[in-house]
mmCIF file of C-alpha atoms in Angstrom:
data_model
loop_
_atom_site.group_PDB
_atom_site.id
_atom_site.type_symbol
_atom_site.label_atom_id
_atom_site.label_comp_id
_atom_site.label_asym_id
_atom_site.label_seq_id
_atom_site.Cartn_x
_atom_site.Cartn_y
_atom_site.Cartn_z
ATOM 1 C CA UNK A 1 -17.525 -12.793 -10.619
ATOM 2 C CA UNK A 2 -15.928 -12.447 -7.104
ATOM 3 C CA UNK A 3 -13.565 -14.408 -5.641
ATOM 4 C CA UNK A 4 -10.651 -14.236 -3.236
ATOM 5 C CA UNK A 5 -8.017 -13.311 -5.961
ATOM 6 C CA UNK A 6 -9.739 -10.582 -7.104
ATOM 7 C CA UNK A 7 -11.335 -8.887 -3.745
ATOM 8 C CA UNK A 8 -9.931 -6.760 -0.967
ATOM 9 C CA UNK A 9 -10.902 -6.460 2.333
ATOM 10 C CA UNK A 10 -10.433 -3.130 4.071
ATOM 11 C CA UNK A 11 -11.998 -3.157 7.956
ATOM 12 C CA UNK A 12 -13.754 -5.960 7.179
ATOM 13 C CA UNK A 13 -15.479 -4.648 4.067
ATOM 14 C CA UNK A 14 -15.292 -6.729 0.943
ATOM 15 C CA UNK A 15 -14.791 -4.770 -2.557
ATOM 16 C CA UNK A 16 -14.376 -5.478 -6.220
ATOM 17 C CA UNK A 17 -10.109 -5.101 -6.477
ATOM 18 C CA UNK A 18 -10.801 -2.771 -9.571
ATOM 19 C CA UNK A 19 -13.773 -0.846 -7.780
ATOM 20 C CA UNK A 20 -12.019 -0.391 -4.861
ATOM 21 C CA UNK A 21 -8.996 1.111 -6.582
ATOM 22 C CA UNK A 22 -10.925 3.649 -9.067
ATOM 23 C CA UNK A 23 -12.711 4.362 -5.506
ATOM 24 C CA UNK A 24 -8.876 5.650 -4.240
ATOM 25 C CA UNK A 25 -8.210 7.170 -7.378
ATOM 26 C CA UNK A 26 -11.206 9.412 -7.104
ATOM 27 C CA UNK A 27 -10.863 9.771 -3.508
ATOM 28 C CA UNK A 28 -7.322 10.734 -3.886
ATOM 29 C CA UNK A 29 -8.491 13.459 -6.416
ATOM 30 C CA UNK A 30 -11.079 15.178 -4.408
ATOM 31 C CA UNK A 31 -8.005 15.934 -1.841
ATOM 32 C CA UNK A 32 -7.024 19.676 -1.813
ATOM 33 C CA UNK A 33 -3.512 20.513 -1.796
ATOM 34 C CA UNK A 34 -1.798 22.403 -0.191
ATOM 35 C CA UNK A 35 1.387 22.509 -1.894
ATOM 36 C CA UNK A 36 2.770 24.704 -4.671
ATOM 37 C CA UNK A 37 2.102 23.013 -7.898
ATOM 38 C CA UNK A 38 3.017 23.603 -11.432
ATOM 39 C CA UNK A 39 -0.407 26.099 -11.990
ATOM 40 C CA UNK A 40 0.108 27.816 -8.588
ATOM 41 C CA UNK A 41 4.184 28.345 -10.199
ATOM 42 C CA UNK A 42 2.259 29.613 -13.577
ATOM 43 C CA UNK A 43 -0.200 31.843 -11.535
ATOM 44 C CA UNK A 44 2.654 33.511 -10.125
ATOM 45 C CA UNK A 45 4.846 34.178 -12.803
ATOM 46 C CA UNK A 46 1.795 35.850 -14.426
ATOM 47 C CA UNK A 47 1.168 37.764 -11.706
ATOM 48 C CA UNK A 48 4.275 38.820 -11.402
ATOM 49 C CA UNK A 49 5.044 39.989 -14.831
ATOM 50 C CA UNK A 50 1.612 41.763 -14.640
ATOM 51 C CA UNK A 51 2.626 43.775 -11.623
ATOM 52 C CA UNK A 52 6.499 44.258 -12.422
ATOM 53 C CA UNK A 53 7.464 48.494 -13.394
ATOM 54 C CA UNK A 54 7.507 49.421 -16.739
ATOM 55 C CA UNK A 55 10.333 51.770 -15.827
ATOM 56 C CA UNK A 56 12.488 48.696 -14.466
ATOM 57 C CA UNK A 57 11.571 45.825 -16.380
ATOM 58 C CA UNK A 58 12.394 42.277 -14.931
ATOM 59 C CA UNK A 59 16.036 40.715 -16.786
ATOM 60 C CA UNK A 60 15.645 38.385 -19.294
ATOM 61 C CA UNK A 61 17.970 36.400 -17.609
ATOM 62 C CA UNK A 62 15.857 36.312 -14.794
ATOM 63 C CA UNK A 63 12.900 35.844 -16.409
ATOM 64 C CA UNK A 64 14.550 32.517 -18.538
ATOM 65 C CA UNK A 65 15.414 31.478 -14.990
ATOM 66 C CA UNK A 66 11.987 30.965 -13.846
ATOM 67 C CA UNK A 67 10.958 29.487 -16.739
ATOM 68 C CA UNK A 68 13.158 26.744 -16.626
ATOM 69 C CA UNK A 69 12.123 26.498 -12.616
ATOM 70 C CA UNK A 70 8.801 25.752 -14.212
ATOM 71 C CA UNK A 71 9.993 23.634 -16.852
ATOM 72 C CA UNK A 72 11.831 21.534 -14.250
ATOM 73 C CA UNK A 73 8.822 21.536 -11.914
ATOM 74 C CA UNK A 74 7.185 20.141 -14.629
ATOM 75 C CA UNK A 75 8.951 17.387 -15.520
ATOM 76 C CA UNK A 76 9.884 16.420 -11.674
ATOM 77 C CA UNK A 77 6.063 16.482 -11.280
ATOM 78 C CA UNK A 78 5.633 13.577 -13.986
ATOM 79 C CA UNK A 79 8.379 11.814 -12.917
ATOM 80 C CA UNK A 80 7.335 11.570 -9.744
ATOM 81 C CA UNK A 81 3.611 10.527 -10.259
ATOM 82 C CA UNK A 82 4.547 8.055 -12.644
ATOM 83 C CA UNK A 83 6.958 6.370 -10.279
ATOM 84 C CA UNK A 84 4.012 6.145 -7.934
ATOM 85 C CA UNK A 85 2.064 4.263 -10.593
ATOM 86 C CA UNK A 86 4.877 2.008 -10.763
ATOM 87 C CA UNK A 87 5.045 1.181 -7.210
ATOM 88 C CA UNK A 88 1.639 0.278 -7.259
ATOM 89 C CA UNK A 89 2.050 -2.093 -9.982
ATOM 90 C CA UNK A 90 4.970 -2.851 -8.546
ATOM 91 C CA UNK A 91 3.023 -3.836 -5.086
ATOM 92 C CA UNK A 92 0.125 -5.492 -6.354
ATOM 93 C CA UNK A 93 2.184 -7.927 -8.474
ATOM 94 C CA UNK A 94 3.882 -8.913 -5.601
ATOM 95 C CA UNK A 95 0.689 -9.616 -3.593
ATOM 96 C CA UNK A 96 -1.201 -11.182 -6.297
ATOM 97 C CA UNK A 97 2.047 -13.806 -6.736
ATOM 98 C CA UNK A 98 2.237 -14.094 -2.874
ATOM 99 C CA UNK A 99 -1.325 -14.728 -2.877
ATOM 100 C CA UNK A 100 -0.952 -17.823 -5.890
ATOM 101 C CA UNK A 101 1.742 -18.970 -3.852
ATOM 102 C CA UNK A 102 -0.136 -19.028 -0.681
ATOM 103 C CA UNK A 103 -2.975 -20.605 -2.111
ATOM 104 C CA UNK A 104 -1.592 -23.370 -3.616
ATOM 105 C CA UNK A 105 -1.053 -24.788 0.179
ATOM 106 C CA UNK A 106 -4.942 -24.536 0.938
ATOM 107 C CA UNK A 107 -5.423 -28.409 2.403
ATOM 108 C CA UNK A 108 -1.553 -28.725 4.055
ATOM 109 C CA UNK A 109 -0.307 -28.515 7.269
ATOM 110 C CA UNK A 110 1.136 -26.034 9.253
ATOM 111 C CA UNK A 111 3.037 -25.174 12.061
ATOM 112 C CA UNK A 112 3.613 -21.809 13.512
ATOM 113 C CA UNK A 113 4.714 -19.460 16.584
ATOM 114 C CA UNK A 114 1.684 -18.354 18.230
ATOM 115 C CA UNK A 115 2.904 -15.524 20.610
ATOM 116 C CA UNK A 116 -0.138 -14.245 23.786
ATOM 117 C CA UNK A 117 0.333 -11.846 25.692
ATOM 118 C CA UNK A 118 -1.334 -11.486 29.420
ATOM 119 C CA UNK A 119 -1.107 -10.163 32.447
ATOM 120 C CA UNK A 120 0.052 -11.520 35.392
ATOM 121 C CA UNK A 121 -1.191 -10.961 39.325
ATOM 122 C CA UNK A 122 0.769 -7.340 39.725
ATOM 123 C CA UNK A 123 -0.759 -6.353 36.364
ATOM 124 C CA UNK A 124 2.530 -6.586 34.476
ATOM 125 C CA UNK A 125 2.030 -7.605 31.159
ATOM 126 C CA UNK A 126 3.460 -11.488 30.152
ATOM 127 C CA UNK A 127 4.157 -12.883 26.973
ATOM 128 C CA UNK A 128 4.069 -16.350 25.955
ATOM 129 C CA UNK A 129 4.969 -18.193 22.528
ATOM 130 C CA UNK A 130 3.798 -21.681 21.504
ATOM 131 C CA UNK A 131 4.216 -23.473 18.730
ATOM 132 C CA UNK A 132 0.570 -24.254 17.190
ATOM 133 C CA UNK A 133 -0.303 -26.280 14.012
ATOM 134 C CA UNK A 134 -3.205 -26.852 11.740
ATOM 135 C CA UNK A 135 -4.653 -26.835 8.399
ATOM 136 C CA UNK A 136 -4.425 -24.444 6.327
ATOM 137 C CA UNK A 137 -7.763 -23.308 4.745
ATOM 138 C CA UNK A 138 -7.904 -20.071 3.167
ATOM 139 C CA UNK A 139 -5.664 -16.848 2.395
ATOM 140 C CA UNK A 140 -6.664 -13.488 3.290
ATOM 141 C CA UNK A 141 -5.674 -9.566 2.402
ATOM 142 C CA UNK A 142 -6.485 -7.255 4.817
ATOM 143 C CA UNK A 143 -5.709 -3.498 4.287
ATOM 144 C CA UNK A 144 -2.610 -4.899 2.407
ATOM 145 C CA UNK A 145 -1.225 -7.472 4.947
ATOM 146 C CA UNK A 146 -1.352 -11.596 3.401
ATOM 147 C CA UNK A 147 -2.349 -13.994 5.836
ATOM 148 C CA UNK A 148 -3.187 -17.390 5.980
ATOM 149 C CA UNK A 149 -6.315 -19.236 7.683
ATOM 150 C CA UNK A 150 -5.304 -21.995 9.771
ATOM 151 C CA UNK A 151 -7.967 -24.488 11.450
ATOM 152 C CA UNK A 152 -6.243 -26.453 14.212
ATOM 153 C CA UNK A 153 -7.441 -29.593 15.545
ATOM 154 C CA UNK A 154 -9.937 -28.558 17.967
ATOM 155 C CA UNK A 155 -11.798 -26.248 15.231
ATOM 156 C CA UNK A 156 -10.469 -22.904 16.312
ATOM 157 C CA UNK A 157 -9.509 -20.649 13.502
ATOM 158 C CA UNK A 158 -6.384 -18.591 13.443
ATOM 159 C CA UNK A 159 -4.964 -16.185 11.094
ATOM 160 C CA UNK A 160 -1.526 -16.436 10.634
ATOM 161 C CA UNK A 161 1.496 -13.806 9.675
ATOM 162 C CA UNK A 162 3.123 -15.333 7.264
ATOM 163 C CA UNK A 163 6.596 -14.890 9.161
ATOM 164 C CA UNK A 164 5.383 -16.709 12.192
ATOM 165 C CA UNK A 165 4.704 -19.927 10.242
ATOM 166 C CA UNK A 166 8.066 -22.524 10.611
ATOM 167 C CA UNK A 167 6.663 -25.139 8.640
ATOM 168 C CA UNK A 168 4.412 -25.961 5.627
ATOM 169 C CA UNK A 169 3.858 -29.812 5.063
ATOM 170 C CA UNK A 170 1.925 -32.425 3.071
ATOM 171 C CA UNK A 171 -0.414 -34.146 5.853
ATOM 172 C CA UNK A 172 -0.610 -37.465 3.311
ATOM 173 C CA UNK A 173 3.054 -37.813 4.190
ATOM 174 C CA UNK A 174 1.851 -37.348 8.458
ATOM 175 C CA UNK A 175 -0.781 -40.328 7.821
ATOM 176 C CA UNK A 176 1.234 -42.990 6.703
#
């Protein structure tokens, strides 16, 4: 079942978190590349040792060289795409927990800088800041940036950076 904490929006489109992901994974695999990887090092060596003079055989030093070039390829290779696995678990902890957090202030009030910028008669461009507030009603994702939806007073609908908000606050305590 779909809900907020486990959907992501991408320009405006609304996907399954998992189906979205094993979408990037298979997207991400389709890519050609264009560097040298391990089989392209393998292909080489072959190649090489198929086309090297019988007369003048290639060192074994040399040849125990490459091979631990490849080895060390290899294992740089793994490294590497596993600590790329681990930022992304790394990064969608840290949103899902932001997100929790967020959404346990659905229903308070908030303040926040709200910065415009226009132009004025010459053209020139002029920036403003105000401090608006509101109610916060709902948390979004959007192509990994956490915001929060704020209805203010007047029923217009903002979404907020979470930097730009200076105040989060329990509108029972505003009533009495």
């Amino acid at each position: 079942m779909a809900n907020a904490l486990n959907t992501i929006t991408v320009d405006g489109v609304t996907y399954n978190a998992e189906a979205y992901a094993a979408k990037q994974k298979a997207d991400a695999a389709k890519e050609t590349k264009n560097d040298l990887d391990k089989d392209a090092f393998i292909k080489l060596l072959v190649t090489q040792l198929q086309y090297q003079d019988p007369l003048e055989p290639q060192e074994n030093g040399e040849f125990i060289a490459q091979m631990a070039q490849f080895s060390s390829l290899e294992q740089m290779t793994n490294v590497a795409s596993k600590l790329e696995d681990i930022n992304t678990l790394v990064g969608n902890i840290d949103t899902s927990v932001l997100v929790g957090q967020l959404s346990s202030m659905i229903g308070q009030g908030v303040s926040w800088n709200h910065t415009v910028t226009t132009a004025d008669e010459s053209g020139a461009p002029v920036t403003t800041t105000e401090e608006l507030s509101g109610v916060i009603t709902a948390v979004t994702v959007s192509s990994g940036v956490t915001k929060v939806v704020v209805t203010t007073e007047d029923g217009t609908t903002y979404q907020v950076d979470i930097s730009n908000i200076n105040e989060v606050y329990n509108l029972k305590n505003v009533a009495e």
